[in-house]
Amino acid sequence: EQQLQFQEKLHDGWAQTFGIKNVLFESKTDHQHLIIFESVSFGRVMALDGIIQTTERDEFIYHEMLAHVPLFAHGEAKDVLIIGGGDGGLLREVLKHQNVAHCTQVEIDQAVIDMCVEYLPNHSAGAYDNPRANIVIDDGINYVQNCDRQFDVILSDSTDPIGPGEVLFTSPFYEGIKRCLKPGGIFAAQNGVSFMQQDEVKTTKQRLSPYLADTHFFTAAVPTYVGGIMTFAWGSDNTAARNVPLETLAARYAESGIKTRFYNPAVHAGCFALPQYVVDAI
Ligand code: AG3
């Protein structure tokens, strides 16, 4: 009997394939095609427009790094903004920081939140019911261009720059980020797998630099974002934020009591070291 399979074709002439145990949900939402399935070897998996967004088995790497690197670098973030992130994994990690009094999440697609709460409950793990969380259904670019408040940390947990996610990699979006970021604040964003998507580091560097004095990248290897290291964009007008001493990070991490499976202060201190092919591309 032929086993059901899901094949992701993000890169030219190269695919990754998951064995499917059963499909839990599949539908076209108002914005994109959404599928959540039980896989043979990565737990539950969610894909948007055919691109793998998250799996239960390796999501901790991505969500811990996107939340904890900026939050521990900042050290006293109270107001956090998440753009995208409808599966809830990033919100879960952000709310582990007790100094975060308030996290607004702006997700374009209500269906992604609803279906992930139902079929991917370990991702949000109750975070959407947390009184410190405030969910807004809107396009992220519209929100940052119009909102009347500022944040200590802004995290963009988007899809790739194809479809609804494309505007979240443009100059007008980064201009909006600048207007919503408090002085000394930190912006971090999903920026693709740089070995496979080298243009993305180059264009992000060019487009973000006019708005934030220190723009750089940090990395982590996430197995189901195939092709090497996942690259996260970093932007801040506080140049010291990227170079917080290891002892300070260790003290903040210990003090927080947060338990992690990938992030730790040494990983944090090392994650801004970029392979030469990335350095050469930016
Ligand atoms: N969003 C980032 C998916 C990136 C996939 N792209 C790729 N493999 N190049 C993840 C959403 C998780 N909350």
CSV table of N, CA and C in Angstrom, one decimal, residues 126-251:
chain,number,residue,atom,x,y,z
A,126,GLY,N,-1.9,27.2,25.5
A,126,GLY,CA,-2.7,28.1,26.4
A,126,GLY,C,-2.3,29.6,26.3
A,127,ALA,N,-1.3,29.9,25.5
A,127,ALA,CA,-0.8,31.3,25.4
A,127,ALA,C,-1.9,32.3,25.0
A,128,TYR,N,-2.8,31.8,24.1
A,128,TYR,CA,-3.9,32.7,23.6
A,128,TYR,C,-4.9,33.1,24.7
A,129,ASP,N,-4.9,32.3,25.7
A,129,ASP,CA,-5.8,32.7,26.9
A,129,ASP,C,-5.1,33.5,27.9
A,130,ASN,N,-3.8,33.7,27.7
A,130,ASN,CA,-3.1,34.5,28.7
A,130,ASN,C,-3.5,36.0,28.7
A,131,PRO,N,-3.9,36.5,29.9
A,131,PRO,CA,-4.3,37.9,29.9
A,131,PRO,C,-3.3,38.9,29.5
A,132,ARG,N,-2.0,38.5,29.4
A,132,ARG,CA,-1.0,39.4,28.9
A,132,ARG,C,-0.9,39.5,27.4
A,133,ALA,N,-1.7,38.6,26.7
A,133,ALA,CA,-1.6,38.5,25.3
A,133,ALA,C,-2.8,39.3,24.7
A,134,ASN,N,-2.6,40.0,23.6
A,134,ASN,CA,-3.6,40.7,22.9
A,134,ASN,C,-3.5,40.4,21.5
A,135,ILE,N,-4.6,39.8,20.9
A,135,ILE,CA,-4.5,39.4,19.5
A,135,ILE,C,-5.2,40.3,18.6
A,136,VAL,N,-4.6,40.7,17.5
A,136,VAL,CA,-5.2,41.6,16.5
A,136,VAL,C,-5.1,40.9,15.2
A,137,ILE,N,-6.3,40.9,14.5
A,137,ILE,CA,-6.3,40.3,13.2
A,137,ILE,C,-6.1,41.5,12.1
A,138,ASP,N,-5.0,41.5,11.5
A,138,ASP,CA,-4.6,42.6,10.6
A,138,ASP,C,-3.4,42.2,9.8
A,139,ASP,N,-3.2,42.9,8.7
A,139,ASP,CA,-1.9,42.8,8.0
A,139,ASP,C,-0.8,43.5,8.8
A,140,GLY,N,0.3,42.8,9.0
A,140,GLY,CA,1.3,43.4,9.8
A,140,GLY,C,1.8,44.7,9.4
A,141,ILE,N,1.9,44.9,8.0
A,141,ILE,CA,2.4,46.2,7.5
A,141,ILE,C,1.4,47.3,7.9
A,142,ASN,N,0.1,47.0,7.7
A,142,ASN,CA,-0.9,48.0,8.1
A,142,ASN,C,-0.8,48.4,9.6
A,143,TYR,N,-0.6,47.4,10.4
A,143,TYR,CA,-0.5,47.7,11.8
A,143,TYR,C,0.7,48.6,12.2
A,144,VAL,N,1.9,48.2,11.7
A,144,VAL,CA,3.1,49.0,12.0
A,144,VAL,C,3.1,50.4,11.4
A,145,GLN,N,2.3,50.6,10.3
A,145,GLN,CA,2.2,51.9,9.7
A,145,GLN,C,1.2,52.8,10.5
A,146,ASN,N,0.3,52.2,11.3
A,146,ASN,CA,-0.7,53.0,11.9
A,146,ASN,C,-0.8,53.0,13.4
A,147,CYS,N,-0.2,52.1,14.0
A,147,CYS,CA,-0.4,51.9,15.5
A,147,CYS,C,0.1,53.1,16.2
A,148,ASP,N,-0.4,53.4,17.4
A,148,ASP,CA,-0.1,54.6,18.1
A,148,ASP,C,0.7,54.3,19.4
A,149,ARG,N,1.4,53.1,19.4
A,149,ARG,CA,2.2,52.8,20.6
A,149,ARG,C,3.5,52.2,20.1
A,150,GLN,N,4.5,52.2,21.1
A,150,GLN,CA,5.8,51.6,20.7
A,150,GLN,C,6.1,50.4,21.6
A,151,PHE,N,7.0,49.6,21.1
A,151,PHE,CA,7.4,48.3,21.8
A,151,PHE,C,8.9,48.3,22.1
A,152,ASP,N,9.2,47.5,23.1
A,152,ASP,CA,10.6,47.2,23.4
A,152,ASP,C,11.2,46.2,22.4
A,153,VAL,N,10.4,45.2,22.1
A,153,VAL,CA,10.9,44.2,21.1
A,153,VAL,C,9.8,43.9,20.1
A,154,ILE,N,10.2,43.8,18.9
A,154,ILE,CA,9.3,43.5,17.8
A,154,ILE,C,9.8,42.2,17.1
A,155,LEU,N,9.0,41.2,16.9
A,155,LEU,CA,9.4,39.9,16.3
A,155,LEU,C,8.5,39.7,15.1
A,156,SER,N,9.2,39.4,14.0
A,156,SER,CA,8.4,39.1,12.8
A,156,SER,C,8.5,37.6,12.5
A,157,ASP,N,7.5,36.9,12.7
A,157,ASP,CA,7.4,35.4,12.5
A,157,ASP,C,6.6,35.1,11.3
A,158,SER,N,7.1,35.4,10.1
A,158,SER,CA,6.3,35.4,8.9
A,158,SER,C,6.6,34.2,8.1
A,159,THR,N,5.9,34.1,7.0
A,159,THR,CA,6.2,33.1,6.0
A,159,THR,C,7.3,33.7,5.1
A,160,ASP,N,7.7,32.9,4.1
A,160,ASP,CA,8.7,33.4,3.2
A,160,ASP,C,8.2,34.6,2.4
A,161,PRO,N,9.1,35.4,1.7
A,161,PRO,CA,8.6,36.5,1.0
A,161,PRO,C,7.9,36.1,-0.3
A,162,ILE,N,6.8,35.3,-0.2
A,162,ILE,CA,6.0,35.0,-1.4
A,162,ILE,C,4.6,35.1,-0.8
A,163,GLY,N,3.6,35.5,-1.5
A,163,GLY,CA,2.2,35.6,-1.0
A,163,GLY,C,2.1,36.7,0.1
A,164,PRO,N,1.2,36.4,1.1
A,164,PRO,CA,0.9,37.4,2.1
A,164,PRO,C,2.1,37.9,2.9
A,165,GLY,N,3.2,37.1,2.9
A,165,GLY,CA,4.4,37.5,3.7
A,165,GLY,C,5.3,38.4,3.0
A,166,GLU,N,5.1,38.6,1.7
A,166,GLU,CA,6.0,39.4,0.9
A,166,GLU,C,6.2,40.8,1.4
A,167,VAL,N,5.1,41.5,1.8
A,167,VAL,CA,5.3,42.9,2.2
A,167,VAL,C,6.1,43.0,3.5
A,168,LEU,N,6.2,41.9,4.3
A,168,LEU,CA,7.0,42.0,5.5
A,168,LEU,C,8.5,42.0,5.3
A,169,PHE,N,8.9,42.1,4.1
A,169,PHE,CA,10.3,42.1,3.8
A,169,PHE,C,10.6,43.4,2.9
A,170,THR,N,9.8,44.4,3.0
A,170,THR,CA,9.9,45.6,2.2
A,170,THR,C,10.3,46.8,3.0
A,171,SER,N,10.9,47.8,2.4
A,171,SER,CA,11.3,49.1,3.0
A,171,SER,C,10.1,49.7,3.8
A,172,PRO,N,8.9,49.8,3.2
A,172,PRO,CA,7.8,50.4,4.0
A,172,PRO,C,7.5,49.7,5.3
A,173,PHE,N,7.7,48.4,5.3
A,173,PHE,CA,7.5,47.6,6.5
A,173,PHE,C,8.5,48.0,7.6
A,174,TYR,N,9.8,48.0,7.1
A,174,TYR,CA,10.9,48.3,8.1
A,174,TYR,C,10.8,49.8,8.6
A,175,GLU,N,10.3,50.7,7.7
A,175,GLU,CA,10.0,52.0,8.2
A,175,GLU,C,9.0,52.0,9.3
A,176,GLY,N,7.9,51.2,9.1
A,176,GLY,CA,6.9,51.0,10.2
A,176,GLY,C,7.5,50.4,11.4
A,177,ILE,N,8.4,49.5,11.3
A,177,ILE,CA,9.1,48.9,12.5
A,177,ILE,C,9.8,50.0,13.3
A,178,LYS,N,10.5,50.8,12.6
A,178,LYS,CA,11.3,51.9,13.2
A,178,LYS,C,10.3,52.8,14.0
A,179,ARG,N,9.1,53.1,13.4
A,179,ARG,CA,8.2,54.0,14.1
A,179,ARG,C,7.5,53.3,15.3
A,180,CYS,N,7.5,52.0,15.3
A,180,CYS,CA,6.9,51.3,16.5
A,180,CYS,C,7.8,50.8,17.5
A,181,LEU,N,9.1,51.1,17.3
A,181,LEU,CA,10.2,50.6,18.2
A,181,LEU,C,10.6,51.7,19.1
A,182,LYS,N,10.6,51.4,20.4
A,182,LYS,CA,11.1,52.4,21.4
A,182,LYS,C,12.6,52.6,21.2
A,183,PRO,N,13.1,53.7,21.6
A,183,PRO,CA,14.6,53.9,21.5
A,183,PRO,C,15.2,52.8,22.3
A,184,GLY,N,16.3,52.2,21.7
A,184,GLY,CA,17.0,51.1,22.3
A,184,GLY,C,16.3,49.7,22.1
A,185,GLY,N,15.1,49.7,21.4
A,185,GLY,CA,14.4,48.5,21.2
A,185,GLY,C,15.1,47.6,20.2
A,186,ILE,N,14.6,46.4,20.1
A,186,ILE,CA,15.2,45.4,19.2
A,186,ILE,C,14.1,44.8,18.3
A,187,PHE,N,14.5,44.7,17.0
A,187,PHE,CA,13.6,44.0,16.0
A,187,PHE,C,14.3,42.7,15.6
A,188,ALA,N,13.6,41.6,15.5
A,188,ALA,CA,14.2,40.4,14.9
A,188,ALA,C,13.1,39.7,14.0
A,189,ALA,N,13.6,39.1,13.0
A,189,ALA,CA,12.7,38.5,12.0
A,189,ALA,C,13.2,37.3,11.3
A,190,GLN,N,12.3,36.4,11.0
A,190,GLN,CA,12.6,35.2,10.2
A,190,GLN,C,13.1,35.7,8.9
A,191,ASN,N,14.3,35.2,8.5
A,191,ASN,CA,14.8,35.7,7.2
A,191,ASN,C,15.3,34.6,6.3
A,192,GLY,N,14.7,33.5,6.4
A,192,GLY,CA,15.0,32.4,5.4
A,192,GLY,C,16.3,31.6,5.7
A,193,VAL,N,16.5,30.6,4.9
A,193,VAL,CA,17.7,29.7,5.0
A,193,VAL,C,18.7,30.3,4.0
A,194,SER,N,19.7,30.9,4.5
A,194,SER,CA,20.6,31.8,3.7
A,194,SER,C,21.4,31.0,2.6
A,195,PHE,N,21.7,29.8,2.8
A,195,PHE,CA,22.4,29.0,1.8
A,195,PHE,C,21.5,28.9,0.5
A,196,MET,N,20.2,28.7,0.8
A,196,MET,CA,19.3,28.5,-0.3
A,196,MET,C,18.7,29.8,-0.8
A,197,GLN,N,18.6,30.8,0.1
A,197,GLN,CA,17.9,32.1,-0.2
A,197,GLN,C,18.8,33.3,0.1
A,198,GLN,N,20.0,33.3,-0.6
A,198,GLN,CA,21.0,34.3,-0.3
A,198,GLN,C,20.6,35.7,-0.6
A,199,ASP,N,19.7,35.9,-1.6
A,199,ASP,CA,19.2,37.2,-1.9
A,199,ASP,C,18.5,37.9,-0.7
A,200,GLU,N,17.9,37.0,0.1
A,200,GLU,CA,17.1,37.6,1.3
A,200,GLU,C,18.0,38.3,2.3
A,201,VAL,N,19.2,37.8,2.6
A,201,VAL,CA,20.0,38.5,3.5
A,201,VAL,C,20.5,39.8,2.9
A,202,LYS,N,20.8,39.8,1.6
A,202,LYS,CA,21.3,41.0,1.0
A,202,LYS,C,20.2,42.1,1.0
A,203,THR,N,19.0,41.7,0.5
A,203,THR,CA,18.0,42.7,0.4
A,203,THR,C,17.5,43.2,1.8
A,204,THR,N,17.5,42.3,2.8
A,204,THR,CA,17.1,42.8,4.1
A,204,THR,C,18.1,43.7,4.7
A,205,LYS,N,19.4,43.4,4.5
A,205,LYS,CA,20.4,44.3,5.0
A,205,LYS,C,20.3,45.7,4.4
A,206,GLN,N,20.1,45.7,3.1
A,206,GLN,CA,19.9,47.0,2.4
A,206,GLN,C,18.7,47.8,2.8
A,207,ARG,N,17.6,47.0,3.0
A,207,ARG,CA,16.3,47.7,3.3
A,207,ARG,C,16.2,48.1,4.7
A,208,LEU,N,16.8,47.4,5.6
A,208,LEU,CA,16.6,47.7,7.1
A,208,LEU,C,17.7,48.7,7.6
A,209,SER,N,18.9,48.7,7.0
A,209,SER,CA,19.9,49.6,7.5
A,209,SER,C,19.6,51.0,7.5
A,210,PRO,N,18.8,51.6,6.6
A,210,PRO,CA,18.5,53.0,6.7
A,210,PRO,C,17.7,53.4,8.0
A,211,TYR,N,17.1,52.4,8.6
A,211,TYR,CA,16.2,52.7,9.7
A,211,TYR,C,16.8,52.4,11.1
A,212,LEU,N,17.7,51.4,11.1
A,212,LEU,CA,18.2,51.0,12.4
A,212,LEU,C,19.8,50.9,12.3
A,213,ALA,N,20.5,51.6,13.2
A,213,ALA,CA,21.9,51.7,13.1
A,213,ALA,C,22.7,50.4,13.1
A,214,ASP,N,22.2,49.5,13.9
A,214,ASP,CA,22.9,48.2,13.9
A,214,ASP,C,22.0,47.1,13.3
A,215,THR,N,22.3,46.7,12.1
A,215,THR,CA,21.6,45.6,11.4
A,215,THR,C,22.5,44.5,11.2
A,216,HIS,N,22.1,43.3,11.5
A,216,HIS,CA,22.9,42.1,11.4
A,216,HIS,C,22.0,40.9,11.3
A,217,PHE,N,22.6,39.7,11.5
A,217,PHE,CA,21.8,38.5,11.5
A,217,PHE,C,22.3,37.5,12.5
A,218,PHE,N,21.4,36.6,12.9
A,218,PHE,CA,21.8,35.5,13.8
A,218,PHE,C,21.2,34.2,13.3
A,219,THR,N,21.8,33.1,13.6
A,219,THR,CA,21.4,31.8,13.0
A,219,THR,C,21.1,30.7,13.9
A,220,ALA,N,20.4,29.7,13.4
A,220,ALA,CA,20.2,28.4,14.1
A,220,ALA,C,19.8,27.4,13.0
A,221,ALA,N,20.2,26.2,13.2
A,221,ALA,CA,19.9,25.1,12.3
A,221,ALA,C,18.6,24.5,12.7
A,222,VAL,N,17.6,24.6,11.8
A,222,VAL,CA,16.2,24.0,12.1
A,222,VAL,C,16.0,22.9,11.0
A,223,PRO,N,16.0,21.6,11.4
A,223,PRO,CA,16.0,20.5,10.4
A,223,PRO,C,15.0,20.7,9.3
A,224,THR,N,13.8,21.1,9.6
A,224,THR,CA,12.7,21.1,8.6
A,224,THR,C,12.7,22.4,7.8
A,225,TYR,N,13.6,23.3,8.1
A,225,TYR,CA,13.8,24.4,7.1
A,225,TYR,C,15.1,24.0,6.4
A,226,VAL,N,14.9,23.2,5.4
A,226,VAL,CA,16.0,22.5,4.8
A,226,VAL,C,17.0,23.4,4.1
A,227,GLY,N,18.3,23.0,4.1
A,227,GLY,CA,19.3,23.6,3.3
A,227,GLY,C,20.3,24.3,4.1
A,228,GLY,N,20.4,24.1,5.4
A,228,GLY,CA,21.4,24.7,6.2
A,228,GLY,C,20.8,25.6,7.3
A,229,ILE,N,21.5,26.6,7.7
A,229,ILE,CA,21.1,27.4,8.8
A,229,ILE,C,20.0,28.4,8.5
A,230,MET,N,19.0,28.5,9.4
A,230,MET,CA,18.0,29.5,9.3
A,230,MET,C,18.6,30.8,9.8
A,231,THR,N,18.3,31.9,9.0
A,231,THR,CA,18.9,33.2,9.4
A,231,THR,C,17.8,34.1,9.9
A,232,PHE,N,18.1,34.8,11.0
A,232,PHE,CA,17.1,35.7,11.5
A,232,PHE,C,17.8,37.1,11.4
A,233,ALA,N,16.9,38.1,10.9
A,233,ALA,CA,17.4,39.4,10.9
A,233,ALA,C,17.4,40.1,12.2
A,234,TRP,N,18.3,41.0,12.5
A,234,TRP,CA,18.4,41.7,13.8
A,234,TRP,C,18.5,43.2,13.5
A,235,GLY,N,17.8,44.0,14.2
A,235,GLY,CA,18.0,45.5,14.0
A,235,GLY,C,17.7,46.2,15.3
A,236,SER,N,18.6,47.1,15.6
A,236,SER,CA,18.4,47.9,16.8
A,236,SER,C,19.2,49.2,16.6
A,237,ASP,N,18.7,50.3,17.3
A,237,ASP,CA,19.6,51.5,17.4
A,237,ASP,C,20.5,51.4,18.6
A,238,ASN,N,20.4,50.4,19.3
A,238,ASN,CA,21.4,50.2,20.4
A,238,ASN,C,22.4,49.2,20.0
A,239,THR,N,23.6,49.6,19.6
A,239,THR,CA,24.6,48.7,19.1
A,239,THR,C,25.1,47.8,20.1
A,240,ALA,N,25.0,48.1,21.4
A,240,ALA,CA,25.5,47.3,22.5
A,240,ALA,C,24.6,46.0,22.6
A,241,ALA,N,23.4,46.1,22.2
A,241,ALA,CA,22.4,45.0,22.4
A,241,ALA,C,22.9,43.6,21.8
A,242,ARG,N,23.6,43.7,20.7
A,242,ARG,CA,24.1,42.5,20.0
A,242,ARG,C,25.4,42.0,20.7
A,243,ASN,N,26.0,42.8,21.6
A,243,ASN,CA,27.2,42.3,22.3
A,243,ASN,C,27.1,42.3,23.8
A,244,VAL,N,26.0,41.9,24.3
A,244,VAL,CA,25.8,41.7,25.7
A,244,VAL,C,26.8,40.7,26.2
A,245,PRO,N,27.6,41.0,27.3
A,245,PRO,CA,28.6,40.0,27.7
A,245,PRO,C,27.9,38.7,28.2
A,246,LEU,N,28.6,37.6,27.9
A,246,LEU,CA,28.1,36.3,28.3
A,246,LEU,C,27.7,36.2,29.7
A,247,GLU,N,28.4,36.8,30.6
A,247,GLU,CA,28.1,36.7,32.1
A,247,GLU,C,26.7,37.4,32.3
A,248,THR,N,26.5,38.5,31.6
A,248,THR,CA,25.2,39.2,31.8
A,248,THR,C,24.1,38.3,31.3
A,249,LEU,N,24.3,37.7,30.1
A,249,LEU,CA,23.2,36.8,29.6
A,249,LEU,C,23.0,35.7,30.5
A,250,ALA,N,24.1,35.1,31.0
A,250,ALA,CA,23.9,34.0,31.9
A,250,ALA,C,23.1,34.3,33.2
A,251,ALA,N,23.4,35.6,33.7
A,251,ALA,CA,22.7,36.0,34.9
A,251,ALA,C,21.2,36.2,34.6
